[in-house]
PDB file of C-alpha atoms in Angstrom:
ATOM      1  CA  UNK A   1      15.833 -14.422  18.025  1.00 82.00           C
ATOM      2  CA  UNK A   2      11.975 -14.470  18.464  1.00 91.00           C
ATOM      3  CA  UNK A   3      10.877 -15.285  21.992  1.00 95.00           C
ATOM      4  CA  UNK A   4       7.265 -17.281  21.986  1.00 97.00           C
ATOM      5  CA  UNK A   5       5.379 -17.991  25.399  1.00 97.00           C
ATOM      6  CA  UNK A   6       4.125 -21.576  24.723  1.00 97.00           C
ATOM      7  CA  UNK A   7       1.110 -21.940  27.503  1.00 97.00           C
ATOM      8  CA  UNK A   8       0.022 -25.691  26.886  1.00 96.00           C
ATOM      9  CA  UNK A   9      -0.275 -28.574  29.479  1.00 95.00           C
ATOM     10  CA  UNK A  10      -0.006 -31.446  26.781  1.00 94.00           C
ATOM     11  CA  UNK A  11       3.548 -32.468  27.673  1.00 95.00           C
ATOM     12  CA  UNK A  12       3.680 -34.153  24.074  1.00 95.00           C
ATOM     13  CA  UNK A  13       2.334 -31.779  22.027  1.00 95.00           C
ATOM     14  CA  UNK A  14       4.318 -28.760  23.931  1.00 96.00           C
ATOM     15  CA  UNK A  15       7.511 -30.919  23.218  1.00 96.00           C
ATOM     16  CA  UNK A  16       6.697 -31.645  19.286  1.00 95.00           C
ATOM     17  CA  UNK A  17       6.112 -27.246  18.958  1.00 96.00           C
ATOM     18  CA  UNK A  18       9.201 -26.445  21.749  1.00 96.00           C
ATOM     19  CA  UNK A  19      11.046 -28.303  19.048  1.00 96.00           C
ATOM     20  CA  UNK A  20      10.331 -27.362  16.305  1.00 95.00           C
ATOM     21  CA  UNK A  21      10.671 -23.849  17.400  1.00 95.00           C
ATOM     22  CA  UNK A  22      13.481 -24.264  18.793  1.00 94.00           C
ATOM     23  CA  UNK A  23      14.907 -25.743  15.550  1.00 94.00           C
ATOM     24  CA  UNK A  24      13.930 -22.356  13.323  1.00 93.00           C
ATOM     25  CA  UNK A  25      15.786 -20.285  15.796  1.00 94.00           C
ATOM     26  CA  UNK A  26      13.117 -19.397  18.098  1.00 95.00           C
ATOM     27  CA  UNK A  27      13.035 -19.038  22.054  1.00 95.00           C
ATOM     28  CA  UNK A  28      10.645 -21.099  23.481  1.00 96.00           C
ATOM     29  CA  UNK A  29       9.499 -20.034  27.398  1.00 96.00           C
ATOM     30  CA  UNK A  30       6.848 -22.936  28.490  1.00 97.00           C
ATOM     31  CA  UNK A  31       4.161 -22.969  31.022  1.00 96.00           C
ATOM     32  CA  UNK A  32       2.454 -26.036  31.920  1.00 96.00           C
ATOM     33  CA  UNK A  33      -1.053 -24.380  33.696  1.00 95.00           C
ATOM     34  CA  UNK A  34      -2.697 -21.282  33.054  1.00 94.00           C
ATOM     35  CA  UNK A  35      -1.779 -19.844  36.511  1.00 94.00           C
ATOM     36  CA  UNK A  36       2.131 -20.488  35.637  1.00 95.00           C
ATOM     37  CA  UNK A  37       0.948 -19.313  32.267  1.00 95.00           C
ATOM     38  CA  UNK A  38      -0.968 -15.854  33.175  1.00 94.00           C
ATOM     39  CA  UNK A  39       2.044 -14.750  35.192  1.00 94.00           C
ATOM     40  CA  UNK A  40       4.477 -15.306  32.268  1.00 94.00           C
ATOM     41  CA  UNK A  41       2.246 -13.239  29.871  1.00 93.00           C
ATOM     42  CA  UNK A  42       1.588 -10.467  32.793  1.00 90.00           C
ATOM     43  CA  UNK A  43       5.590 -10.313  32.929  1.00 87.00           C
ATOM     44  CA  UNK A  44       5.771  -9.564  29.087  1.00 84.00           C
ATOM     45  CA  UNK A  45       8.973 -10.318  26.810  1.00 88.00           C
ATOM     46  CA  UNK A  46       7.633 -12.723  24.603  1.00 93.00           C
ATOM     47  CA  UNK A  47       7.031 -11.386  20.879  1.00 93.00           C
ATOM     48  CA  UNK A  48       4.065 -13.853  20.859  1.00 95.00           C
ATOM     49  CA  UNK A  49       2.067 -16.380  22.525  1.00 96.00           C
ATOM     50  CA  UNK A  50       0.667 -19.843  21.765  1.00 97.00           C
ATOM     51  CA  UNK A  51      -2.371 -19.951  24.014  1.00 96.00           C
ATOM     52  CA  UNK A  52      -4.132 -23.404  24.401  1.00 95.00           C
ATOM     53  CA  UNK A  53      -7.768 -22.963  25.191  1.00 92.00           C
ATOM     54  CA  UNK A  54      -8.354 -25.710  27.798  1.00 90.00           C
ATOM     55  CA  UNK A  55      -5.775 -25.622  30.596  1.00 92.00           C
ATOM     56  CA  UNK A  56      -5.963 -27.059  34.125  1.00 90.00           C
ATOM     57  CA  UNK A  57      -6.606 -23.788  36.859  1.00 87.00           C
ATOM     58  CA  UNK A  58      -7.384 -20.713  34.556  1.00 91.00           C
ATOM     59  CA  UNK A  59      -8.294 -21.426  30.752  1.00 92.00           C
ATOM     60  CA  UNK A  60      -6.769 -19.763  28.409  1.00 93.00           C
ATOM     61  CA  UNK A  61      -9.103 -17.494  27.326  1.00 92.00           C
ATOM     62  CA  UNK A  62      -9.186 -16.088  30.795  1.00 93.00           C
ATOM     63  CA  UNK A  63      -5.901 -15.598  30.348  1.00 94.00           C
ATOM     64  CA  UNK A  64      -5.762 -13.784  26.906  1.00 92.00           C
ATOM     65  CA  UNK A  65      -8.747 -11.453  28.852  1.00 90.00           C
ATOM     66  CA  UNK A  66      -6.908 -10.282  31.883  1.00 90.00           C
ATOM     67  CA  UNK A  67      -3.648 -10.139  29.714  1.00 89.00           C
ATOM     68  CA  UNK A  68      -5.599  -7.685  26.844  1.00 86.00           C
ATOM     69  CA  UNK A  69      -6.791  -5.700  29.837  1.00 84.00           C
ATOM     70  CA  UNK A  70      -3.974  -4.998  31.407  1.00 83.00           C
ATOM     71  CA  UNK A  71      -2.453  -3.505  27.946  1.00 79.00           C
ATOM     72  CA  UNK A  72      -0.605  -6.552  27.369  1.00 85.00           C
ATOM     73  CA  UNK A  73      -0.488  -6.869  23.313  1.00 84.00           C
ATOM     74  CA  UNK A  74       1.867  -9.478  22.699  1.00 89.00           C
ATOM     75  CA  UNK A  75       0.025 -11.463  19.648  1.00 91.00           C
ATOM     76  CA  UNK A  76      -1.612 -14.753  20.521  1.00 93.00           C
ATOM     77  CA  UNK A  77      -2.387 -17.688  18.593  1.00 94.00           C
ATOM     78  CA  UNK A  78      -4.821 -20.041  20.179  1.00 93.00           C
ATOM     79  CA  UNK A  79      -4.571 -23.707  20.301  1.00 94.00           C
ATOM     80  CA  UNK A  80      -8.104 -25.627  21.082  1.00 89.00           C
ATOM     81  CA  UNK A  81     -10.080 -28.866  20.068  1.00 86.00           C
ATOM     82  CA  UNK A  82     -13.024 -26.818  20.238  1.00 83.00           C
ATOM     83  CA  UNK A  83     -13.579 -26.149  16.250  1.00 74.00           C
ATOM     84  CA  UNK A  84     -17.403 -24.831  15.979  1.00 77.00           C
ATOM     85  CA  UNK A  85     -17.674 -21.309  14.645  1.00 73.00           C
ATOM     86  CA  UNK A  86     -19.017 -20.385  18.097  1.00 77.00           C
ATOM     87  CA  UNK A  87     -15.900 -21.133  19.446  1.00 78.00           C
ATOM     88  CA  UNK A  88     -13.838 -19.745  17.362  1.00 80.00           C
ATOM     89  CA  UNK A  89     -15.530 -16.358  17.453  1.00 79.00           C
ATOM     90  CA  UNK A  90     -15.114 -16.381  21.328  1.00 81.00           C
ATOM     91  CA  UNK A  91     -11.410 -17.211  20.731  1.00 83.00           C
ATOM     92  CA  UNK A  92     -10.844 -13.988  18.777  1.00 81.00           C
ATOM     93  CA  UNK A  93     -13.255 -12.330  20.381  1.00 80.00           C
ATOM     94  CA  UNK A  94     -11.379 -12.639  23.909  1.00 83.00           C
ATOM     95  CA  UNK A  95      -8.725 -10.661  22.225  1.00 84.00           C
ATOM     96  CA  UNK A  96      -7.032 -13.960  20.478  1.00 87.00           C
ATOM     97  CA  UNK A  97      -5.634 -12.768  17.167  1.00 85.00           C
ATOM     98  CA  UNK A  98      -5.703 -16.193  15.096  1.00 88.00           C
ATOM     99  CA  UNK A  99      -6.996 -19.249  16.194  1.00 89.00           C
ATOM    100  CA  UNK A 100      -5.942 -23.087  15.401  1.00 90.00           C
ATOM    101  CA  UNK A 101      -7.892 -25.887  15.489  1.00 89.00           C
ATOM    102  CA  UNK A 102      -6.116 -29.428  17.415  1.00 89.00           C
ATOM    103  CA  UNK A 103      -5.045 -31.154  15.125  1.00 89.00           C
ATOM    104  CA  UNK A 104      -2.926 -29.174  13.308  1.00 90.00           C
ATOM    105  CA  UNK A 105       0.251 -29.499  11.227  1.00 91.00           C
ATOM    106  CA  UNK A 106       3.096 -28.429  12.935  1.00 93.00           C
ATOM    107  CA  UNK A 107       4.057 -25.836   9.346  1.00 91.00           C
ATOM    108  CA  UNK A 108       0.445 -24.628   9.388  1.00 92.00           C
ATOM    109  CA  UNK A 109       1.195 -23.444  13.187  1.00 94.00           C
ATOM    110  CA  UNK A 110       4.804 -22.390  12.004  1.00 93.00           C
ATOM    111  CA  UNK A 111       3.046 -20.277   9.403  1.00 91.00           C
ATOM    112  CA  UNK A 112       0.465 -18.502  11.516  1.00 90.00           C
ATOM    113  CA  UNK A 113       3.414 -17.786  14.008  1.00 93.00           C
ATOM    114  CA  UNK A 114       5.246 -15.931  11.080  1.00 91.00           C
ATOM    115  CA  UNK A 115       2.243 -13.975   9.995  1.00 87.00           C
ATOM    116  CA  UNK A 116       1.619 -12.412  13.676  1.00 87.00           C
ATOM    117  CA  UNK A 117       5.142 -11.304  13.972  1.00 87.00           C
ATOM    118  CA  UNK A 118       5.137  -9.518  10.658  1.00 80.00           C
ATOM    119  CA  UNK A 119       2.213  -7.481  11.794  1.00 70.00           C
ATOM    120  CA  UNK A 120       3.172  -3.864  12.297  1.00 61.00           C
ATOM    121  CA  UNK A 121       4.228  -3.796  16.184  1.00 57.00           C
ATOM    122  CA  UNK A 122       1.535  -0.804  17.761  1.00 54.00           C
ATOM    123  CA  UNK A 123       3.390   2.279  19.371  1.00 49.00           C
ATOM    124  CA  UNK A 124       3.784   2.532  22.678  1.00 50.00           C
ATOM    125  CA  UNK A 125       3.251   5.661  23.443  1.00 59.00           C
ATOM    126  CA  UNK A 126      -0.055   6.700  25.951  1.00 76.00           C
ATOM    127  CA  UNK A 127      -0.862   9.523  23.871  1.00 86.00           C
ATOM    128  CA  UNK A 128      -1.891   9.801  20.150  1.00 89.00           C
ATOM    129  CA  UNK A 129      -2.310  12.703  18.327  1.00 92.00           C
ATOM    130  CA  UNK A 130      -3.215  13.831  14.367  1.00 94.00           C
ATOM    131  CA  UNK A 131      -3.460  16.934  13.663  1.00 94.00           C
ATOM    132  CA  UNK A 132      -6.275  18.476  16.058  1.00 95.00           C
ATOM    133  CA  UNK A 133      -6.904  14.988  17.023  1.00 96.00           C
ATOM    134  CA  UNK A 134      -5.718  13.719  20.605  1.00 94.00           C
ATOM    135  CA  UNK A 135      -6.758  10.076  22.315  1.00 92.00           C
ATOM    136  CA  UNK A 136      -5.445   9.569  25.532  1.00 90.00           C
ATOM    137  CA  UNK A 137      -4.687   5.616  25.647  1.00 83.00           C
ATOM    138  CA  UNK A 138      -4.708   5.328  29.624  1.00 78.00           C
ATOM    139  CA  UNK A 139      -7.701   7.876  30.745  1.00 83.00           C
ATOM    140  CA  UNK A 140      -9.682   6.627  27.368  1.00 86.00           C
ATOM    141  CA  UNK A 141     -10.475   9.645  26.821  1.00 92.00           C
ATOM    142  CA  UNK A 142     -10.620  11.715  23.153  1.00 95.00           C
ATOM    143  CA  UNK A 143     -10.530  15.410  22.277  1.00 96.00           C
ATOM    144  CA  UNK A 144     -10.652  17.122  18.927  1.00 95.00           C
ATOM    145  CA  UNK A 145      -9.404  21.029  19.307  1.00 93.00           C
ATOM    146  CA  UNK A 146      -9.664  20.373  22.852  1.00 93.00           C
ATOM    147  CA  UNK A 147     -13.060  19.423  22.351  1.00 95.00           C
ATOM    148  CA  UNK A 148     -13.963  16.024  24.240  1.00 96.00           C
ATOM    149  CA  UNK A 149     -15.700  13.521  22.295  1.00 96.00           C
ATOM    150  CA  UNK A 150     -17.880  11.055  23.965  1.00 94.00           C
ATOM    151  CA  UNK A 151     -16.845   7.644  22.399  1.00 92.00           C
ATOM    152  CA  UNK A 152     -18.474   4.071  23.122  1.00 90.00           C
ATOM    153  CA  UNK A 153     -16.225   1.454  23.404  1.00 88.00           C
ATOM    154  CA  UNK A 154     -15.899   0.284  20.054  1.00 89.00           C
ATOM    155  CA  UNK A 155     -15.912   3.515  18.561  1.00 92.00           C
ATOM    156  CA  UNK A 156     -12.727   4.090  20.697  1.00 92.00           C
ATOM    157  CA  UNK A 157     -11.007   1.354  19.616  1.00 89.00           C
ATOM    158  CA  UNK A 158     -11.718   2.290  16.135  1.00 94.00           C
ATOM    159  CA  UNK A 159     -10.526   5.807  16.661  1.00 94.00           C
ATOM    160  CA  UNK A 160      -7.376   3.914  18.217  1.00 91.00           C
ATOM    161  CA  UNK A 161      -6.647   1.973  15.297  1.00 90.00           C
ATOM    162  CA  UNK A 162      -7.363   4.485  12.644  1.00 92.00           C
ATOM    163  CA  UNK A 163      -4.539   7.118  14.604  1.00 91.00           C
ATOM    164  CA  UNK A 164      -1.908   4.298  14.688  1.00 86.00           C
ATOM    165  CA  UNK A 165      -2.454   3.986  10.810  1.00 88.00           C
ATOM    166  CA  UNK A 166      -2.827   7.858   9.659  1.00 88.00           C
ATOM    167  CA  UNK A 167      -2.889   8.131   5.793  1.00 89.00           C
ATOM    168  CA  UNK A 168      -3.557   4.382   5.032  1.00 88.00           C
ATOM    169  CA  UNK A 169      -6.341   2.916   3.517  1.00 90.00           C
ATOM    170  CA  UNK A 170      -8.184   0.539   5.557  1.00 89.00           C
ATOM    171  CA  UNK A 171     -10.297  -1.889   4.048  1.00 89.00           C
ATOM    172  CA  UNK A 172     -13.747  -3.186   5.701  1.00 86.00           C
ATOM    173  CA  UNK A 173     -12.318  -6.475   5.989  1.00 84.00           C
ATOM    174  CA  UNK A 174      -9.284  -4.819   7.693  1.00 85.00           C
ATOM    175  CA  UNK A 175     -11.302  -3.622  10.454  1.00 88.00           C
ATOM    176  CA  UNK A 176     -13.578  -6.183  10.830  1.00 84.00           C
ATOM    177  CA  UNK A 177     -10.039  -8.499  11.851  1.00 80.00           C
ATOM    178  CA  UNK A 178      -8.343  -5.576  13.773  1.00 80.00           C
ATOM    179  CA  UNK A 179     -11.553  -4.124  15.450  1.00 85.00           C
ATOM    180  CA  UNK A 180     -13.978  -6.446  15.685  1.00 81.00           C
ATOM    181  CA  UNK A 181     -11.655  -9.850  15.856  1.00 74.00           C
ATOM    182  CA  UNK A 182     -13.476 -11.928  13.313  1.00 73.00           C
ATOM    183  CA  UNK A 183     -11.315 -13.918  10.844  1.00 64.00           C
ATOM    184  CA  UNK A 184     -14.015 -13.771   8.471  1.00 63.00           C
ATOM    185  CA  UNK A 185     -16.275 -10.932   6.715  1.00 64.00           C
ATOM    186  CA  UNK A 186     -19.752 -11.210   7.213  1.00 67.00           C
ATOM    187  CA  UNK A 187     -22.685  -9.724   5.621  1.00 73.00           C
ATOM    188  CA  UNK A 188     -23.267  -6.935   7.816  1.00 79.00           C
ATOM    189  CA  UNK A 189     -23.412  -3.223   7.534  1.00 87.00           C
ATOM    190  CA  UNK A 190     -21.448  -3.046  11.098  1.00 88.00           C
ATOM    191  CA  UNK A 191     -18.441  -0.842  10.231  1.00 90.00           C
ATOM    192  CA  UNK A 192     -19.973   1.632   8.296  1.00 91.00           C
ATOM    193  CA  UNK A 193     -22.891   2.211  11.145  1.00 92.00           C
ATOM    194  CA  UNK A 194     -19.967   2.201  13.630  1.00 93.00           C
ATOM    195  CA  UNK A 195     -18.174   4.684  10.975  1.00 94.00           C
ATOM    196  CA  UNK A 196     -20.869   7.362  10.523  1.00 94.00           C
ATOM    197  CA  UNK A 197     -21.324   7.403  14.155  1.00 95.00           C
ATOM    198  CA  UNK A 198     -17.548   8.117  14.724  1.00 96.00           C
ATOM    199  CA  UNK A 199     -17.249  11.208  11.632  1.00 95.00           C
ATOM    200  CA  UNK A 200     -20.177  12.597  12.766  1.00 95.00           C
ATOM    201  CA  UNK A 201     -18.365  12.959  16.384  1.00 96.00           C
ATOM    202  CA  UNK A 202     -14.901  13.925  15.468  1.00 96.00           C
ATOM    203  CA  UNK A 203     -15.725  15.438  12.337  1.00 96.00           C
ATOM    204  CA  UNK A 204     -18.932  18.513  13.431  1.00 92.00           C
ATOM    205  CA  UNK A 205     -20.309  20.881  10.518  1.00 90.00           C
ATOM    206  CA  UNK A 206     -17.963  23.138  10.020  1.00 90.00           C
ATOM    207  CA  UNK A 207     -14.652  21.783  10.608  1.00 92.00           C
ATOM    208  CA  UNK A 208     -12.127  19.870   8.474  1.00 94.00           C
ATOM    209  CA  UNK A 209     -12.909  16.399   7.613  1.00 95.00           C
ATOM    210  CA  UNK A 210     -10.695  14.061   8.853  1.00 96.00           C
ATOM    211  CA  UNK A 211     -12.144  11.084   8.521  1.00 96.00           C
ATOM    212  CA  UNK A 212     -12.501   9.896   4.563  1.00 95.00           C
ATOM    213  CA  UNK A 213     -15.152   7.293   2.947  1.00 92.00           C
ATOM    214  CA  UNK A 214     -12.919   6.427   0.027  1.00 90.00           C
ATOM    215  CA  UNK A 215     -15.504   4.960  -2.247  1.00 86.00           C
ATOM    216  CA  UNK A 216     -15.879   1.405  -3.216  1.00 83.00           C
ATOM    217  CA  UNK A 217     -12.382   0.589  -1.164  1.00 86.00           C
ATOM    218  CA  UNK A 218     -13.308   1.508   2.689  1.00 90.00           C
ATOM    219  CA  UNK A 219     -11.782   4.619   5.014  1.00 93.00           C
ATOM    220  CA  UNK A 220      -8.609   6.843   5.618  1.00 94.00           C
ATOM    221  CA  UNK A 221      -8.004   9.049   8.972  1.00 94.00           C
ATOM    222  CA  UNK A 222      -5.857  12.156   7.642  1.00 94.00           C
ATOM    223  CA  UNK A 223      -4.708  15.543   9.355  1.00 93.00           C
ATOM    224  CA  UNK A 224      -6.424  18.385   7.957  1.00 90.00           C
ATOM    225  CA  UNK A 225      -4.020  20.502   5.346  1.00 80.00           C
TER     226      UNK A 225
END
């Protein structure tokens, strides 16, 4: 039985999604504020959240913040009245990983639920490693050969997300939703600057390479043979 965190203070519309929920099988754990809210995702055990942006005490995106910081990766949906673009990108951007716009229809929200929990659940483990390859989730650090390579941020979390899918193609518009957090793909070079940056630090002149620019379709991370 799926467990879903609902954090959302409208008593009425947190009844008319606690029942329906509750009337596909799920388990439905409410919280009424985001202080009540942020403990319940801090204590984990939900398989995902429903997040509602404007809550009385802490907001929600403060919540999804301190939650994705402290390695908490239960999926969220957002729920907000706030439609704009703008604030949609700051949804996702806070580490939100779809975002619905009040009103909604209660099977549109049912639907989006379903798609987050078929995404692949991410390893636990601290440690990755491919091949040569090792990134150490909880000192963010990353070696190749025992070689330390000096990642920014994002290049990290690329890096991250590339290990957890060795030998898979991954599609621009795959990283620009898993990476970057936008729902859409804009015209922008980004990944492929952010790319070159990363081969040409864990892949040096003379070694293997292991990341691949499969032409015309986007990239592949793969052990050397």
């Amino acid at each position: 039985m799926p467990k879903v965190l609902l954090i959302e203070d409208h008593d009425e519309t947190a009844q008319q999604i606690a029942a329906e929920l509750a009337g596909r099988g799920y388990e439905v754990d409410r919280a009424a504020t985001g202080i009540e809210g942020l403990d319940k995702a801090r204590a984990g055990g939900a398989d995902v959240m429903i997040v509602d942006r404007l809550l009385p005490g802490i907001d929600g995106l403060t919540i999804i913040e301190v939650a994705r910081q402290e390695q908490v990766r239960t999926p969220v949906l957002v729920l907000s009245a706030l439609g704009a673009v703008d604030d949609r990108i700051r949804g996702l951007r806070a580490g939100g990983d779809d975002y619905l716009t009040k009103p909604f229809a209660i099977l549109e929200l049912i639907a989006r639920i379903e798609a987050l929990l078929r995404r692949p659940g991410e390893s636990r483990d601290t440690v990755l490693r491919v091949g040569p390859l090792e990134v150490d989730l909880l000192e963010r650090t990353a070696a190749r050969g025992g070689r330390p390579l000096d990642l920014l941020p994002r290049e990290f979390r690329l890096l991250e997300y590339m290990m957890r899918r060795v030998d898979q193609l991954l599609t621009r518009a795959m990283l620009f939703e898993e990476v970057w957090n936008y729902k859409f793909v804009p015209q922008s070079n980004l990944v492929d600057v952010h790319m070159g940056r990363l081969r040409r630090k864990v892949d040096p002149a003379g070694q293997p390479p292991m990341i691949l620019n499969i032409r015309g379709e986007g990239f592949m991370l793969r052990a050397p043979s």
